[in-house]
mmCIF file of C-alpha atoms in Angstrom:
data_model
loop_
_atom_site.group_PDB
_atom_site.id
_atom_site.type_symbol
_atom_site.label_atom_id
_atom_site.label_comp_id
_atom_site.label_asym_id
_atom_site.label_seq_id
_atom_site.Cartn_x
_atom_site.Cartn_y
_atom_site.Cartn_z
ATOM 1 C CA UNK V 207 0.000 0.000 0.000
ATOM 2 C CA UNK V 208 1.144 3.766 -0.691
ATOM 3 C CA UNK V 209 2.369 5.531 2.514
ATOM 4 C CA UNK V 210 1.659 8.875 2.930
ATOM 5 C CA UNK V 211 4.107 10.693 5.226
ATOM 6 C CA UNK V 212 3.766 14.298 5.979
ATOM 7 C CA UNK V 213 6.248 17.261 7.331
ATOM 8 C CA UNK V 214 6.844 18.778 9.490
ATOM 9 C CA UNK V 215 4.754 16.616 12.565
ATOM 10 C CA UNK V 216 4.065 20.546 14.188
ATOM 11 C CA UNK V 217 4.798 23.920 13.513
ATOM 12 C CA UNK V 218 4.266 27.673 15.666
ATOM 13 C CA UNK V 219 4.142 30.493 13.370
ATOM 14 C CA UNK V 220 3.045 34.300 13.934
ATOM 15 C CA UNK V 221 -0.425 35.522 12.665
ATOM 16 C CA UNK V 222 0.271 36.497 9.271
ATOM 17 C CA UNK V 223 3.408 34.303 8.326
ATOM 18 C CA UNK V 224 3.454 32.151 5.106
ATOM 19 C CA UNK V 225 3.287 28.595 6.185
ATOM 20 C CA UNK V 226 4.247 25.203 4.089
ATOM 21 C CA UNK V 227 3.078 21.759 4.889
ATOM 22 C CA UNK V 228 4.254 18.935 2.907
ATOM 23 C CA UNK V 229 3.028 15.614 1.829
ATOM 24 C CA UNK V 230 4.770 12.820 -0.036
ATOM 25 C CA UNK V 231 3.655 9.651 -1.389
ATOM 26 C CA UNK V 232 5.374 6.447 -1.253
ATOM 27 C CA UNK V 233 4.077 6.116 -4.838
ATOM 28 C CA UNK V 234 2.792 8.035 -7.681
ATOM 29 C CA UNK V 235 -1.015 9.535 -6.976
ATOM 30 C CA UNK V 236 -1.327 11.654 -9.600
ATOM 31 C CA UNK V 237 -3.193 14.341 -8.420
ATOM 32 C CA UNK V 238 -5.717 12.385 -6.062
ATOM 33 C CA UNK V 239 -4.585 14.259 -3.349
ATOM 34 C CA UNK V 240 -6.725 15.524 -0.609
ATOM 35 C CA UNK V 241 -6.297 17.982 2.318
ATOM 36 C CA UNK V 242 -8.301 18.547 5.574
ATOM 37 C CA UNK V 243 -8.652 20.716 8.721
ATOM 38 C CA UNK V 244 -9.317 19.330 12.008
ATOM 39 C CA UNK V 245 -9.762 22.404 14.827
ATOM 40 C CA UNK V 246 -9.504 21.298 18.266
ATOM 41 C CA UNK V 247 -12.528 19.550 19.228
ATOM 42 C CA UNK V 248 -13.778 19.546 15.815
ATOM 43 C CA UNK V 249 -15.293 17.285 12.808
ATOM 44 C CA UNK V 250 -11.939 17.227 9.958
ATOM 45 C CA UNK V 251 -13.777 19.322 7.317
ATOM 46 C CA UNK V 252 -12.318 19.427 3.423
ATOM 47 C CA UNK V 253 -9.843 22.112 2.515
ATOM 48 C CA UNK V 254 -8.405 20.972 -1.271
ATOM 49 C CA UNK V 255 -8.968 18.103 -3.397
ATOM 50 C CA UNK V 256 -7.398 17.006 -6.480
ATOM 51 C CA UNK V 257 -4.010 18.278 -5.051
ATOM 52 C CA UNK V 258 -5.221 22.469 -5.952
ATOM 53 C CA UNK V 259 -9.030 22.767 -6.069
ATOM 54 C CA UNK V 260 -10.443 24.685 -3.135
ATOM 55 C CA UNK V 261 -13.558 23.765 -1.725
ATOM 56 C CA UNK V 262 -16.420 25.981 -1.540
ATOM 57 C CA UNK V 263 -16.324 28.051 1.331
ATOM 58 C CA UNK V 264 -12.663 28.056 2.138
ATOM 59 C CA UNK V 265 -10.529 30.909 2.456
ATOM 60 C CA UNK V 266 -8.443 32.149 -0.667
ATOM 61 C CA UNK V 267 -5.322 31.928 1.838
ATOM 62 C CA UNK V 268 -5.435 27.954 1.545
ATOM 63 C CA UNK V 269 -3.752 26.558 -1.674
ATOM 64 C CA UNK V 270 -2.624 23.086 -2.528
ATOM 65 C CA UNK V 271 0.426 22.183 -5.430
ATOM 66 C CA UNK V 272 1.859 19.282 -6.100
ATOM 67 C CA UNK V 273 1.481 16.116 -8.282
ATOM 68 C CA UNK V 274 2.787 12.858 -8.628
ATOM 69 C CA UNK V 275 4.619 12.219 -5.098
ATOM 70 C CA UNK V 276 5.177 15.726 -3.883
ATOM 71 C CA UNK V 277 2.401 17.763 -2.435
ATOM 72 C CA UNK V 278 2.404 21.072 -0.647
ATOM 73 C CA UNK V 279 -0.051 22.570 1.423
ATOM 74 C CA UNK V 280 0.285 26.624 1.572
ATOM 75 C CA UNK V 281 -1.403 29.189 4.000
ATOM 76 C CA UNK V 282 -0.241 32.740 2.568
ATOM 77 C CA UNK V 283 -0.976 34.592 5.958
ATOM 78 C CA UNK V 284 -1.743 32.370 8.900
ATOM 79 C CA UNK V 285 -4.860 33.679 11.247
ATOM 80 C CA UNK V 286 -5.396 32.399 14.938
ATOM 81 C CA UNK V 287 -8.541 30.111 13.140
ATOM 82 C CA UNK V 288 -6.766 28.748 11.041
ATOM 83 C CA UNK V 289 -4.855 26.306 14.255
ATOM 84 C CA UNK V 290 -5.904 23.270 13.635
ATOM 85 C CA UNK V 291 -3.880 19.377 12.462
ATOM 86 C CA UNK V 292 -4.114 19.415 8.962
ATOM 87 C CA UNK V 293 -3.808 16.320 7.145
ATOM 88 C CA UNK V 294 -3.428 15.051 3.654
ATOM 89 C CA UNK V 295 -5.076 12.042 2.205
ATOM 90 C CA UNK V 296 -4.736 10.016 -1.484
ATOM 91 C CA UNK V 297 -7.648 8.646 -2.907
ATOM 92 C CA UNK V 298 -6.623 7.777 -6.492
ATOM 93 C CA UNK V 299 -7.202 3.399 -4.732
ATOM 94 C CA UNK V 300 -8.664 2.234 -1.837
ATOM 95 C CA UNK V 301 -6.978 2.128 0.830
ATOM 96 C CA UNK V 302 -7.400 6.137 1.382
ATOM 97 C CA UNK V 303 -4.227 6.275 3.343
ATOM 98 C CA UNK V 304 -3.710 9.597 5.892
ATOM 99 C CA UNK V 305 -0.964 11.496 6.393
ATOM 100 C CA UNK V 306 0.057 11.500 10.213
ATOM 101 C CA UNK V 307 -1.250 14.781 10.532
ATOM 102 C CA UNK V 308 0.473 18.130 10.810
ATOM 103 C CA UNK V 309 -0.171 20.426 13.834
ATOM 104 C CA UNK V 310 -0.221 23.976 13.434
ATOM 105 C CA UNK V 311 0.242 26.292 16.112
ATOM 106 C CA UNK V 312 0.494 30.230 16.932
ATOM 107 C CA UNK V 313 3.586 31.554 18.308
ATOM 108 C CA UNK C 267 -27.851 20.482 3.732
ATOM 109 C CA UNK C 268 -25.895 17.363 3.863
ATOM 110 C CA UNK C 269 -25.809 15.504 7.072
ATOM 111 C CA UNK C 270 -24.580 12.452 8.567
ATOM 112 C CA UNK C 271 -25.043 10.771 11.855
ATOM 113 C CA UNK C 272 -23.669 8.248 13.616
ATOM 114 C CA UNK C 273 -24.587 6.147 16.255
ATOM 115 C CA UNK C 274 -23.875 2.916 18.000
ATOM 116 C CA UNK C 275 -20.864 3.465 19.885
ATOM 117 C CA UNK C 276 -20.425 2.543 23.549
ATOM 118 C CA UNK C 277 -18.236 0.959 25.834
ATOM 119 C CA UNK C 278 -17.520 -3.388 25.157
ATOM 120 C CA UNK C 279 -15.008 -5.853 26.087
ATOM 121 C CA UNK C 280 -12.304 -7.262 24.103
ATOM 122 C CA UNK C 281 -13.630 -10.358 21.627
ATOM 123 C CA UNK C 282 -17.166 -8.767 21.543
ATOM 124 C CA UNK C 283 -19.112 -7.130 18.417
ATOM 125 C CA UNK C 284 -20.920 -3.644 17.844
ATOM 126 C CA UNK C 285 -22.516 -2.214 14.833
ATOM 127 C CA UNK C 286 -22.500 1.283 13.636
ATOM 128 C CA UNK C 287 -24.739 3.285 11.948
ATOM 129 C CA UNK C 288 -24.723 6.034 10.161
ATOM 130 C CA UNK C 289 -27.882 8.091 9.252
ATOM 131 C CA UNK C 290 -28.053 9.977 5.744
ATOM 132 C CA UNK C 291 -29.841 12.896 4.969
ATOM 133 C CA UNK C 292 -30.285 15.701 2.081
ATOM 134 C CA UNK C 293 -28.415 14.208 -1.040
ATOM 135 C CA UNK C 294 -28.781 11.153 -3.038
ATOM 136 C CA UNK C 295 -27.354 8.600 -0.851
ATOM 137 C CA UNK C 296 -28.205 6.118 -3.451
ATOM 138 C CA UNK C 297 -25.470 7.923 -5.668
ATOM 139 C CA UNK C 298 -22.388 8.384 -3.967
ATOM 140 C CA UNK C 299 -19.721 5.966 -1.816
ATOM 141 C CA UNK C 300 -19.524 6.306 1.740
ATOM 142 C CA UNK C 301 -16.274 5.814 3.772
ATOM 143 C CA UNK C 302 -15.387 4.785 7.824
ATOM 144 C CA UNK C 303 -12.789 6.776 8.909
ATOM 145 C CA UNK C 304 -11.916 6.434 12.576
ATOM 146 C CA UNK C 305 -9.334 8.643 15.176
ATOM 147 C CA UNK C 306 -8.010 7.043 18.530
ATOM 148 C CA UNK C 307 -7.491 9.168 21.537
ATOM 149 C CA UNK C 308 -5.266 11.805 20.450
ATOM 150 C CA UNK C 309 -4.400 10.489 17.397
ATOM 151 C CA UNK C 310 -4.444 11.265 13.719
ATOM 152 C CA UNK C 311 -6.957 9.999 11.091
ATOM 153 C CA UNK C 312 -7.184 6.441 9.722
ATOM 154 C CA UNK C 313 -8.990 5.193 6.855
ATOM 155 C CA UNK C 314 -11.279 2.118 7.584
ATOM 156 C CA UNK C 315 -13.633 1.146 5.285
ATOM 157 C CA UNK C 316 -15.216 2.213 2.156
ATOM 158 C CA UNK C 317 -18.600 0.855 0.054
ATOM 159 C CA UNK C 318 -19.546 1.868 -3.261
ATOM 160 C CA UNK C 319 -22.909 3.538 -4.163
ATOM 161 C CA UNK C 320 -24.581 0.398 -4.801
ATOM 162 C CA UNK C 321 -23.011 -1.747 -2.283
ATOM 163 C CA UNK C 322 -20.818 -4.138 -4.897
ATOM 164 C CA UNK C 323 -17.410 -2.723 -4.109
ATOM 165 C CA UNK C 324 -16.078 -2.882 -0.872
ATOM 166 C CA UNK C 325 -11.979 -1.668 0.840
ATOM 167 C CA UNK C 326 -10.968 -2.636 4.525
ATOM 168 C CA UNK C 327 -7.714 -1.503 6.199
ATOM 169 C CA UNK C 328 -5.856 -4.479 6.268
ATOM 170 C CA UNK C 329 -5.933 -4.257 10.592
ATOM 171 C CA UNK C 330 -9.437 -4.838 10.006
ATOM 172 C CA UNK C 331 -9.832 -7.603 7.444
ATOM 173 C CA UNK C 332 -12.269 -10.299 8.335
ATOM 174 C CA UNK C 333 -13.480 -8.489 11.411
ATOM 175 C CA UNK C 334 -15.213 -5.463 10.109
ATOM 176 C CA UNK C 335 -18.042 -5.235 7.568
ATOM 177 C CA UNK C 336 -19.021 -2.666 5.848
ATOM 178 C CA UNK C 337 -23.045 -2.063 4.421
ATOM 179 C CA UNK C 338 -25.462 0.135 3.246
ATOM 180 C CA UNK C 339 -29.280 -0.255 2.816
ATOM 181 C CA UNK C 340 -30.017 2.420 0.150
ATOM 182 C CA UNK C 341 -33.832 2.376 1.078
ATOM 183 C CA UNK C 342 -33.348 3.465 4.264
ATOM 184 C CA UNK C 343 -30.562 5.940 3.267
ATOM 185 C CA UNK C 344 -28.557 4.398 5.975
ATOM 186 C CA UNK C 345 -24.263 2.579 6.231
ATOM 187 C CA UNK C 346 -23.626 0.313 8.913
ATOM 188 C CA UNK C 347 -20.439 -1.198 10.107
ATOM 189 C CA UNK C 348 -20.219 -4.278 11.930
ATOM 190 C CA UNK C 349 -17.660 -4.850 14.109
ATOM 191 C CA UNK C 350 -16.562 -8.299 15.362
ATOM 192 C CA UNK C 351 -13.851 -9.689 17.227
ATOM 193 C CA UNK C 352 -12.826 -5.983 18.515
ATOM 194 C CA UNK C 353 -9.642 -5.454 20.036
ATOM 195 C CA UNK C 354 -8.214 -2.714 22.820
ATOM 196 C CA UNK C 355 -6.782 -1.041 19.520
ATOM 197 C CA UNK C 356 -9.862 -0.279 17.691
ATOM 198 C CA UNK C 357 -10.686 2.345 20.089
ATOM 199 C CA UNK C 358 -11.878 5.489 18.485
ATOM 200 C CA UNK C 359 -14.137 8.128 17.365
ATOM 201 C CA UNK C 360 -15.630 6.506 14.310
ATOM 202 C CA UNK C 361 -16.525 8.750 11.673
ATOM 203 C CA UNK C 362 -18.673 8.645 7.973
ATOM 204 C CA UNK C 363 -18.070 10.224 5.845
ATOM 205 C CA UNK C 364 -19.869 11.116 2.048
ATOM 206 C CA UNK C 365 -17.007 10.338 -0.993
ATOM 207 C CA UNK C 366 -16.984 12.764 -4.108
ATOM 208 C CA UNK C 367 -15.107 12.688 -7.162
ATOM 209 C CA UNK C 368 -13.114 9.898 -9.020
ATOM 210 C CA UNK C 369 -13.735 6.357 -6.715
ATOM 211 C CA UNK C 370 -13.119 5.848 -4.130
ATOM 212 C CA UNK C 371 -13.217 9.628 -3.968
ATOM 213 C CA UNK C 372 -12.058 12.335 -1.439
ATOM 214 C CA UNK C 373 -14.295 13.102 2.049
ATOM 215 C CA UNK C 374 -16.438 16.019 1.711
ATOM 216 C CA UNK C 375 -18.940 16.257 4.182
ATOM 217 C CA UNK C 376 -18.297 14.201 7.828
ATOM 218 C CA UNK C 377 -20.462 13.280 10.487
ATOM 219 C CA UNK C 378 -20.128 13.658 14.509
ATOM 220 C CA UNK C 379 -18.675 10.939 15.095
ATOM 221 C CA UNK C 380 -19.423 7.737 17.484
ATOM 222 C CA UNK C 381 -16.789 6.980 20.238
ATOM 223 C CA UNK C 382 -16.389 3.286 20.473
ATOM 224 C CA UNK C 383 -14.084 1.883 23.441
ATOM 225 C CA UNK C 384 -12.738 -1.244 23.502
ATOM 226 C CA UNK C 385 -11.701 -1.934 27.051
ATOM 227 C CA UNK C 386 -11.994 -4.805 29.731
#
């Protein structure tokens, strides 16, 4: 099965710096690559799917790159809502594998 | 709006079985796969189980294999997950979770959740 490993495991940044989260496949998933936001105490709630569409509803700050094995997760200005674990996911085959999650943290 | 909800979670011993539920509501259930994604204590996500839209395709994590099943009954709008043989490990908040896109399909709407402990 395709492991998905994720970097860094946590992060502290200041309200307003650019931050980077990176996923990498064990394999090739094209660009069936999913991200998701999980707030403290919350449901995990879609950010990006096929590696760079935003979903509806989510802030213009988010965007997703990547294809292949390399995917990056990109928050241009970081706000105090947006701490949260965010983590990726490939769906191109069943299993869906996670990432292990990347937490995200104000300094 | 879309909306899931689980339910059938509690507290069993190790070697029993429980089944899940999850309750659909404002889309075409009939038309889309449905996923089981589950989150121990203070852990990340993991991927469980997934069922087509017409029940003929079915994925298991391999830690579940032959313990779990995974159903739907599209009449009743309604997934179920029965759990068998459970184990200390399979403690969790399980989740559904609707599937869009190319199958099996990224996650994007989630219900509550049902907390299931395994525990003696």
């Amino acid at each position: 099965d395709i492991q998905m490993t994720q970097s860094p495991s946590s992060l502290s940044a200041s309200v307003g710096d650019r931050v980077t989260i990176t996923c990498r496949a064990s394999q090739g998933v094209s660009n069936y690559l999913a991200w998701y936001q999980q707030s403290p105490g919350k449901v995990p709630s879609l950010l990006i799917y096929e590696a760079s569409t935003l979903q509806s509803g989510v802030p213009s700050r988010f965007s997703g790159s990547g294809s292949g094995t390399d995917f990056t997760l990109t928050i241009s200005s970081l706000q105090p809502e947006d701490v949260a674990t965010y983590y990726c996911q490939k769906y191109n085959t069943a299993p869906g594998t996670f990432g292990q999650g990347t937490k995200v943290e104000i300094k | 709006q879309v909306q899931l909800v689980e339910s059938g979670g509690g507290v069993v011993q190790p070697g029993t079985s429980l089944r899940l539920s999850c309750a659909a509501s404002g889309f075409a259930f009939i038309d889309y796969a449905i996923h089981w994604v589950r989150q121990a204590p203070g852990k990340g996500l993991e991927w469980v189980a997934l069922i087509s839209y017409d029940g003929g395709i079915k994925y298991y994590v391999d830690s579940v294999k032959g313990r779990f099943t995974i159903s739907r009954d599209n009449f009743k709008n309604t997934l179920f997950l029965q759990m068998n043989s459970l184990r200390p490990e399979d403690t969790a908040v399980y989740y559904c979770a609707k599937s869009r896109g190319s199958f099996p399909g990224y996650l994007d709407s989630w219900g509550q959740g049902t907390l299931v402990t395994v525990s003696s």
